[in-house]
mmCIF file of C-alpha atoms in Angstrom:
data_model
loop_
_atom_site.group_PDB
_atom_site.id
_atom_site.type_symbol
_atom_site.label_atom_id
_atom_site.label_comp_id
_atom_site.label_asym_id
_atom_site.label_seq_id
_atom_site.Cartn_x
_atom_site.Cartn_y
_atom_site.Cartn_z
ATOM 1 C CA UNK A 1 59.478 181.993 162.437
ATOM 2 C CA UNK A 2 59.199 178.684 164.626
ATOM 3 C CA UNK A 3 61.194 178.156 167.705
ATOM 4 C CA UNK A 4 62.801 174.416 167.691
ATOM 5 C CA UNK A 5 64.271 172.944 170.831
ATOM 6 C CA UNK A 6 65.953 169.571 169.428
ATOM 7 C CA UNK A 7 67.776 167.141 171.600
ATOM 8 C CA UNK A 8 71.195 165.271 170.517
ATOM 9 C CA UNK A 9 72.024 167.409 167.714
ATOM 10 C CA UNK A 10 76.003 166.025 167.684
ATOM 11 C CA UNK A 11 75.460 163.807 165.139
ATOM 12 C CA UNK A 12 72.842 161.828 163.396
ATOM 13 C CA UNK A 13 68.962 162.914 162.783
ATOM 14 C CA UNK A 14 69.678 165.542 165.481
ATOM 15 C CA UNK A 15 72.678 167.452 163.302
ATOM 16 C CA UNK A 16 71.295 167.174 160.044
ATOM 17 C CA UNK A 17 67.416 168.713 161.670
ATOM 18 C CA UNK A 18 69.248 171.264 163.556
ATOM 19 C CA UNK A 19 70.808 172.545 160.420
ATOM 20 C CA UNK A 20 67.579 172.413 158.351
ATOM 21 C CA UNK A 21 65.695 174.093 160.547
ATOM 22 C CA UNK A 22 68.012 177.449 160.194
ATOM 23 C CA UNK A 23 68.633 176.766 156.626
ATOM 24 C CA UNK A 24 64.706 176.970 156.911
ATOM 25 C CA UNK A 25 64.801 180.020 158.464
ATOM 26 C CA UNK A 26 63.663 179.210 161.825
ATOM 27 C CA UNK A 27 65.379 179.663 164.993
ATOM 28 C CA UNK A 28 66.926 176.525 166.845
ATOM 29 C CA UNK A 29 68.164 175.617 170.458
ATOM 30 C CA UNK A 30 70.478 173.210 169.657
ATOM 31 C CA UNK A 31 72.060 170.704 172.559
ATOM 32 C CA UNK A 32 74.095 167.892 173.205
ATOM 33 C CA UNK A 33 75.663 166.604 176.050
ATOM 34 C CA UNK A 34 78.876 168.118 174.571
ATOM 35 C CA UNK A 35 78.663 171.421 173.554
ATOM 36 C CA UNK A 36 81.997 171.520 171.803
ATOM 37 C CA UNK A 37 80.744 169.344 169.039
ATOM 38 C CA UNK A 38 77.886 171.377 168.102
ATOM 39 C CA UNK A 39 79.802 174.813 167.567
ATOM 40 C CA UNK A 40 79.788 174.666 163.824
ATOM 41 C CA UNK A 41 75.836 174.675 164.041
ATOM 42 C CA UNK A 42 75.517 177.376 166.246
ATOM 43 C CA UNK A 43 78.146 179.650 164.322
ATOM 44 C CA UNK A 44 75.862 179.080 160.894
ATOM 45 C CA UNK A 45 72.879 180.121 162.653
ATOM 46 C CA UNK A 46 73.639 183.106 164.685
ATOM 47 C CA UNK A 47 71.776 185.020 166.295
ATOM 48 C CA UNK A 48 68.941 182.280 165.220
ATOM 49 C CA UNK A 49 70.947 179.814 167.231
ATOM 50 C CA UNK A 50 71.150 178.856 170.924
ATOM 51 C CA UNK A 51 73.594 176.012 172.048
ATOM 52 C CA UNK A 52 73.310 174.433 174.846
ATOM 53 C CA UNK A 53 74.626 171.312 176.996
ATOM 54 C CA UNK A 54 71.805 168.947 178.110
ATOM 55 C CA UNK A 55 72.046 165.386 179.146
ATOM 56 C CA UNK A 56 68.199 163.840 178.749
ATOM 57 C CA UNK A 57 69.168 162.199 182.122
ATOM 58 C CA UNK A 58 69.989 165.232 184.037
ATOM 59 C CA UNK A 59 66.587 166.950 185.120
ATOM 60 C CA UNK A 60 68.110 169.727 186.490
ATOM 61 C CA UNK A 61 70.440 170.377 183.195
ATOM 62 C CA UNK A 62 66.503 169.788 181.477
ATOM 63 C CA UNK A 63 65.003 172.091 183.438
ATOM 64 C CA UNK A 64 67.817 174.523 182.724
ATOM 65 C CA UNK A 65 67.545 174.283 179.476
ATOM 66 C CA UNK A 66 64.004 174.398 178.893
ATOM 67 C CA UNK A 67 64.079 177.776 180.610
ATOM 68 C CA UNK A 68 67.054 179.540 178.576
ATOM 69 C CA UNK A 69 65.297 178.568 175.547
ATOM 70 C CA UNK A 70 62.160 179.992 176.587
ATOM 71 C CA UNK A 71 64.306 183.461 177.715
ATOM 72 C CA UNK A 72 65.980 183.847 174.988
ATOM 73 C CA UNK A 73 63.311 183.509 172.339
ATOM 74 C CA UNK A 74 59.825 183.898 174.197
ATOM 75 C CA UNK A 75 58.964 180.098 173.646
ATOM 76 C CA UNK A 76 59.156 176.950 172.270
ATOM 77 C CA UNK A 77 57.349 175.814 169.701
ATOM 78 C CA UNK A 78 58.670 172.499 168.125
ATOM 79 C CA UNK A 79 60.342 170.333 170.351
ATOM 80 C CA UNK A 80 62.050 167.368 168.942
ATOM 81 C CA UNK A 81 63.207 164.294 170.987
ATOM 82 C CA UNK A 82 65.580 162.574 169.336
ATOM 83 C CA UNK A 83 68.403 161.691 171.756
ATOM 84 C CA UNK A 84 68.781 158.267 172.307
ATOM 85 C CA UNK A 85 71.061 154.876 172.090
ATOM 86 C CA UNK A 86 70.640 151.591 170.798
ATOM 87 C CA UNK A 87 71.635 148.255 172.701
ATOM 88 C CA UNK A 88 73.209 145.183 170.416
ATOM 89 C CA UNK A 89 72.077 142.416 172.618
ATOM 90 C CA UNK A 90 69.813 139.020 173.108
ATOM 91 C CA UNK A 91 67.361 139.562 175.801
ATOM 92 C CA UNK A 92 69.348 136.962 178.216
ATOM 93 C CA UNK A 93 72.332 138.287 177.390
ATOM 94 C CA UNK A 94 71.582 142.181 178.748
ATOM 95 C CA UNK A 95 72.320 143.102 181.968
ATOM 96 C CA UNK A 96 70.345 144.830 184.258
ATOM 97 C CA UNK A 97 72.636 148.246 183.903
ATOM 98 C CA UNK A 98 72.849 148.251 179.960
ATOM 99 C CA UNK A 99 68.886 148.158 180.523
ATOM 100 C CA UNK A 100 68.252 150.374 182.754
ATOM 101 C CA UNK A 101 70.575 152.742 180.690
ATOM 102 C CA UNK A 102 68.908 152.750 177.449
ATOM 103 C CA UNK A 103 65.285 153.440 179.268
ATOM 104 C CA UNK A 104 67.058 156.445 181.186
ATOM 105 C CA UNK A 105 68.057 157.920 177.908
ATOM 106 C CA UNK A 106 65.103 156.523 175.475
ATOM 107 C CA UNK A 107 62.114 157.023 178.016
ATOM 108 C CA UNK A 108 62.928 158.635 180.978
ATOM 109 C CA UNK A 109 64.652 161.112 179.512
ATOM 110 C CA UNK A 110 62.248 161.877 176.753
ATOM 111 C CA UNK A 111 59.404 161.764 179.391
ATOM 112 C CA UNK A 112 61.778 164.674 181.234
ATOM 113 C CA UNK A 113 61.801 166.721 178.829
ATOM 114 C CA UNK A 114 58.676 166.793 177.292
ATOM 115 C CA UNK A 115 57.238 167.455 181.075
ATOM 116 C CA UNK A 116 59.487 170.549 181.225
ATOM 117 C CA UNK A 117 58.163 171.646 178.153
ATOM 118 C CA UNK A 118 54.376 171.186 177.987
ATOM 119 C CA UNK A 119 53.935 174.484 180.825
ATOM 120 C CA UNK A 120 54.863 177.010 178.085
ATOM 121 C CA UNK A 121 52.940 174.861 175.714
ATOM 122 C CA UNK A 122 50.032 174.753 177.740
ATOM 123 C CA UNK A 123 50.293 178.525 178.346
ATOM 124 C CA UNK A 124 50.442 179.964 174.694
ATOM 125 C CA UNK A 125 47.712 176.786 173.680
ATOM 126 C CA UNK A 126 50.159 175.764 171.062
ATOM 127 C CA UNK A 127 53.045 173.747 170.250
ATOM 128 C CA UNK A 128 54.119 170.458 168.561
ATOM 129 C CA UNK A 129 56.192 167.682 170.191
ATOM 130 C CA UNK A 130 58.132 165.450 167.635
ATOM 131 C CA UNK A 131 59.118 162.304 169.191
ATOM 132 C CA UNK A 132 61.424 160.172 167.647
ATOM 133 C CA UNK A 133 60.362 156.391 167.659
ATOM 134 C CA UNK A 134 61.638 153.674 164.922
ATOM 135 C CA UNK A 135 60.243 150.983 162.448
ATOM 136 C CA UNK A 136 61.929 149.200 165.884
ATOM 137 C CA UNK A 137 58.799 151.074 167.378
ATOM 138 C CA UNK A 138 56.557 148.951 165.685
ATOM 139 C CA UNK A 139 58.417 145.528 165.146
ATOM 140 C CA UNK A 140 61.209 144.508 166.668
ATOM 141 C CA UNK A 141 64.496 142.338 165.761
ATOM 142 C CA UNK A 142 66.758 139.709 167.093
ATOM 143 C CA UNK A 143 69.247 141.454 168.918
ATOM 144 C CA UNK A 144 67.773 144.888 169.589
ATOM 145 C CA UNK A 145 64.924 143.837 171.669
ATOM 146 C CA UNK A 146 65.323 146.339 174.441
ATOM 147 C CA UNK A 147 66.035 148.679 171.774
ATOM 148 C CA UNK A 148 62.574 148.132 170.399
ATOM 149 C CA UNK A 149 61.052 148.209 174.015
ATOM 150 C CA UNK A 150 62.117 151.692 174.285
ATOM 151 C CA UNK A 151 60.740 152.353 171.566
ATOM 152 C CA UNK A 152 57.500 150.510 171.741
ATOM 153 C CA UNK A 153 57.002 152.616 174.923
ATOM 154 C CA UNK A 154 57.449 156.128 172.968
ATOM 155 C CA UNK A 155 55.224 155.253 171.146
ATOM 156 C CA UNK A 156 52.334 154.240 174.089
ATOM 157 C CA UNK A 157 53.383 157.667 175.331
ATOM 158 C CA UNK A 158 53.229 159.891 172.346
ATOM 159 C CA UNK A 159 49.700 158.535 171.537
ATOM 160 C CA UNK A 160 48.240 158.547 174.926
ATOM 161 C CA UNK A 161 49.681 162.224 174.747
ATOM 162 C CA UNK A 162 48.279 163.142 171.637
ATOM 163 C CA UNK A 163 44.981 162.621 173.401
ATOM 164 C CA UNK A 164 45.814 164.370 176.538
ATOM 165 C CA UNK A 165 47.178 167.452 174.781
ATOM 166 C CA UNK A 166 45.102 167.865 171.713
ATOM 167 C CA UNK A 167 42.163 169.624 173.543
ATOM 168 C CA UNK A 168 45.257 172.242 175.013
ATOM 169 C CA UNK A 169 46.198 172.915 171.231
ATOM 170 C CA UNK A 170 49.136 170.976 170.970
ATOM 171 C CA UNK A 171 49.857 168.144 168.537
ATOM 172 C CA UNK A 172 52.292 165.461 168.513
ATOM 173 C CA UNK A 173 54.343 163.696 165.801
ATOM 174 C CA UNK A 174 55.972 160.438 166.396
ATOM 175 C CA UNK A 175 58.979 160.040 163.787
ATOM 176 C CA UNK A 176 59.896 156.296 162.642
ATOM 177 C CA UNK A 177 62.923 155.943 160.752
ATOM 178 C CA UNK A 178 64.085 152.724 158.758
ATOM 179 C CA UNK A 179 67.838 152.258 158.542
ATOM 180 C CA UNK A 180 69.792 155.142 157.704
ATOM 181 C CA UNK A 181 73.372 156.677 157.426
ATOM 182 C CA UNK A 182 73.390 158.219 160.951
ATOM 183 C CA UNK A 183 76.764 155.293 162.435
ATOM 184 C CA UNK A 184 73.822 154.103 164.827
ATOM 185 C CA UNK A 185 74.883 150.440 164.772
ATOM 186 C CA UNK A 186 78.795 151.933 163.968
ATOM 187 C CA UNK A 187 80.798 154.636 166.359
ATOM 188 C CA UNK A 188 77.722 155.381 168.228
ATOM 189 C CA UNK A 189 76.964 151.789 169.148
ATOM 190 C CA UNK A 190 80.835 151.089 169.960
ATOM 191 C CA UNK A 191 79.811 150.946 173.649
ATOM 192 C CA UNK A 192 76.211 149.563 173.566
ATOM 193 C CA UNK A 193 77.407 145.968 172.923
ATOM 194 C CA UNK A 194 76.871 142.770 175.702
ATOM 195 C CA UNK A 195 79.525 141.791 178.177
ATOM 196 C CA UNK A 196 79.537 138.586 177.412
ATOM 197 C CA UNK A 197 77.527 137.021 173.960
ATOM 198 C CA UNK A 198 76.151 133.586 175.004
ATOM 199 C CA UNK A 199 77.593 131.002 171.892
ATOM 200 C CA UNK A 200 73.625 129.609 171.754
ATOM 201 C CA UNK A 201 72.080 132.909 169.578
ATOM 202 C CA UNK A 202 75.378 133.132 167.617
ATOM 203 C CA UNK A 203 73.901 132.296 164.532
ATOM 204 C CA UNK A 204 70.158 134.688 165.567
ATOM 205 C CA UNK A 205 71.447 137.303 167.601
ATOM 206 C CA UNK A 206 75.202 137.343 166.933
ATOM 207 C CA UNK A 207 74.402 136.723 162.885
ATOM 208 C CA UNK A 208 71.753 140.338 163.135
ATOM 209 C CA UNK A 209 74.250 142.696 165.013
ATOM 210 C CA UNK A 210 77.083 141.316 162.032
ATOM 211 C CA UNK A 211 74.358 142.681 159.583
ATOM 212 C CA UNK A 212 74.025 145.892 161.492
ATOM 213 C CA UNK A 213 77.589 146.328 160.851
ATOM 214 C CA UNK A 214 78.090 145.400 157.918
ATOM 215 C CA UNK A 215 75.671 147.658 156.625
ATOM 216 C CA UNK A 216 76.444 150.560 158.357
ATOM 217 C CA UNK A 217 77.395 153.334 155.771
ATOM 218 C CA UNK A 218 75.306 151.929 152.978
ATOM 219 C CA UNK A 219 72.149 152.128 154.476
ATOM 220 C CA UNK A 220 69.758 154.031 151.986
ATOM 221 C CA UNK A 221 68.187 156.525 154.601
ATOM 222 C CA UNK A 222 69.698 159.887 153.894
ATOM 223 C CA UNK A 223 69.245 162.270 157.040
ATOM 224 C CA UNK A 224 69.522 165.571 155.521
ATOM 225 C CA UNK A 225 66.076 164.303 153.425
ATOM 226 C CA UNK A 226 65.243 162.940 156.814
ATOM 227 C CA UNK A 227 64.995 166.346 158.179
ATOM 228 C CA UNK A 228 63.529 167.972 155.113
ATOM 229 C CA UNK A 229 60.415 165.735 155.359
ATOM 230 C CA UNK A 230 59.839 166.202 158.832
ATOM 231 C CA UNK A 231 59.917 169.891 158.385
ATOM 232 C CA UNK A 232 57.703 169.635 155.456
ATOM 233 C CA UNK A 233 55.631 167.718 157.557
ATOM 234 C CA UNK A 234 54.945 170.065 159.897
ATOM 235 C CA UNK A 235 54.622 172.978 157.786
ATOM 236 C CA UNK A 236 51.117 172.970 157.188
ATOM 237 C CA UNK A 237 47.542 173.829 159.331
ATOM 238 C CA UNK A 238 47.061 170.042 159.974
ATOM 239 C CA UNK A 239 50.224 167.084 160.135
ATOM 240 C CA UNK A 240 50.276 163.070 160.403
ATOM 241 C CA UNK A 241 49.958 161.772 163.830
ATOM 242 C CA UNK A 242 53.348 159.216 162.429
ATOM 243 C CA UNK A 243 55.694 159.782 159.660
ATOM 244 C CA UNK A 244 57.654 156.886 158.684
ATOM 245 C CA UNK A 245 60.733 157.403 157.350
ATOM 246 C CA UNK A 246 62.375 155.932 154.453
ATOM 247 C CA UNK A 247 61.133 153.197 151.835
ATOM 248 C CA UNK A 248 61.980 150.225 153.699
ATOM 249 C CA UNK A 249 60.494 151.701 157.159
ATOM 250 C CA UNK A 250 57.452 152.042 155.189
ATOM 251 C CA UNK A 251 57.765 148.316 153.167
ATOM 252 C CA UNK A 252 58.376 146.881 157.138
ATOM 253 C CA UNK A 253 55.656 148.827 158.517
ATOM 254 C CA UNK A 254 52.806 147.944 155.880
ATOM 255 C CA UNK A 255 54.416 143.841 156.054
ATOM 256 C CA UNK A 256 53.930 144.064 160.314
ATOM 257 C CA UNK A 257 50.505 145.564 159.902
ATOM 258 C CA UNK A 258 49.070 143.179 157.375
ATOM 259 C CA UNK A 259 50.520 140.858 158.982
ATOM 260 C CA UNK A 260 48.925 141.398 162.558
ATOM 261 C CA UNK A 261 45.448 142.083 160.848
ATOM 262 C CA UNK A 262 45.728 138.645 159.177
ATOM 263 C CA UNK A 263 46.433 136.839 162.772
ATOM 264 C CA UNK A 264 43.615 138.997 164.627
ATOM 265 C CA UNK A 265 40.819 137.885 162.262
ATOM 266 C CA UNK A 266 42.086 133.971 161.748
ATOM 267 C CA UNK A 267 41.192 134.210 165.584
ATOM 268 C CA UNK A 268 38.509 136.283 165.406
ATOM 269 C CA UNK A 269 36.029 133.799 166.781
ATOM 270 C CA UNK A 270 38.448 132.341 169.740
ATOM 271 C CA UNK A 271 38.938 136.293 170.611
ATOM 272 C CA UNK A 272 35.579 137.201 171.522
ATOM 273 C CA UNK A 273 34.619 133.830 173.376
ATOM 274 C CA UNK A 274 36.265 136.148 176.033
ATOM 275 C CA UNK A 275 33.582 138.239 176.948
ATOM 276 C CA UNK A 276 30.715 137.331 179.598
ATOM 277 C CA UNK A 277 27.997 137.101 176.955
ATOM 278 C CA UNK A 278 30.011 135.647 174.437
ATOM 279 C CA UNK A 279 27.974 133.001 172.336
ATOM 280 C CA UNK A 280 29.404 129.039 172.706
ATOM 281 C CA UNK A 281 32.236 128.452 170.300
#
């Protein structure tokens, strides 16, 4: 039986995980910034079950946390970052709060808690970190481009991480999702939107975050399977260093690659006039 610690489990990836891993049979600390709206979860697991409030931004409440799990059930051994916002907005039209904001709760806040975790990892040489990321992770989109920074910079972290940590026993996981039915660009992006949209990137910018919304409830992404794979995932001696999520995460993901391996070798020869003993080009 594993021990999961899995961050904004109100709604979203973070719910329909939470409720996996007990259907699973595992045992779960679930949190959220508001407890109230996690009770159902913790009332199906039971004794299994530990709620808890935690605001990625509060080191203190992380800290806290980190430690009740770890007293009520000996350990941790999966944590799962997943809490997180998005940010509907053209790069000149963010403001310096909105920015800050989404890297407190993306990055900072992941970086938090994973450093309040990795002691007890470090300690029992085991563990797994699950980091959740985005196909935003690896290319980004008109509109969401701080979004995609935060995300770009989970994953820097997670795989300079993986590195760091392998050696202690622990493994990592980054998670990248394409779009799926978990309201991110609806009720949970209500507040996340510019102060003031500048009329010149009405038909780039303005014309994506109308597709975001439009979409929102038909994306194909289904969480519940979301969860299922990751937990399938992990269930084995060995798991992927990234699990893409979805078909069109992975259709996006295969398009960027080919797509940057194409560019890198038309300039292959430019490239390496770089170097001190490069030959004349």
């Amino acid at each position: 039986m594993k021990t999961w610690l899995i961050t904004g489990c109100s709604t979203g990836f973070g719910r329909a995980l939470a409720l996996a891993v007990l259907d699973h049979g595992d045992q779960a600390v679930v949190t959220a910034r508001r407890p109230e709206q996690i009770r159902d979860i913790i009332e199906r697991g039971g004794d299994r079950a530990l709620g808890l409030p935690l605001d990625v931004t509060d080191p203190a409440q992380v800290r806290a946390a980190v430690a009740a799990a770890e007293d009520r059930f000996g350990g941790i051994d999966v944590l799962v970052n997943n809490a997180g916002i998005g940010y509907f907005a053209a790069v000149e039209e963010s403001t310096d709060e909105e920015i800050r904001r989404i890297f407190e709760i993306n990055v900072f806040g992941l970086s938090d808690v994973i450093r309040a975790v990795l002691p007890g990892m470090r300690k029992r040489r085991s563990g797994t970190i699950v980091n959740f990321s985005s196909i935003g992770g690896l290319r980004a989109f008109p509109a969401v481009g701080y979004y995609a920074a935060t995300k770009f910079a989970v994953e820097g972290l997670t795989d300079a991480l993986r590195q760091e940590v392998a050696p202690l026993g622990i493994t990592t996981l980054l998670v990248e999702p394409g779009p799926f039915r978990t309201d991110w660009a609806g009720r949970s992006a209500s507040e996340t939107l510019p102060e003031q949209e500048i009329t010149d990137y009405a038909d780039i910018v303005g014309a994506q975050r109308a597709t975001f919304r439009a979409e929102t409830g038909k994306e194909p992404g289904d969480p519940d399977a979301a969860a299922r794979a990751i937990i399938t995932a992990l269930a084995g001696d060995t798991h992927p260093q990234r699990l893409l999520l979805g078909a069109a995460a992975y259709s996006m993901a295969i398009e960027q690659w080919e797509s940057m391996l194409a560019e890198a070798r038309a300039h292959e020869a430019l490239t390496k006039t770089a170097d001190f003993d490069a030959p004349a080009a």
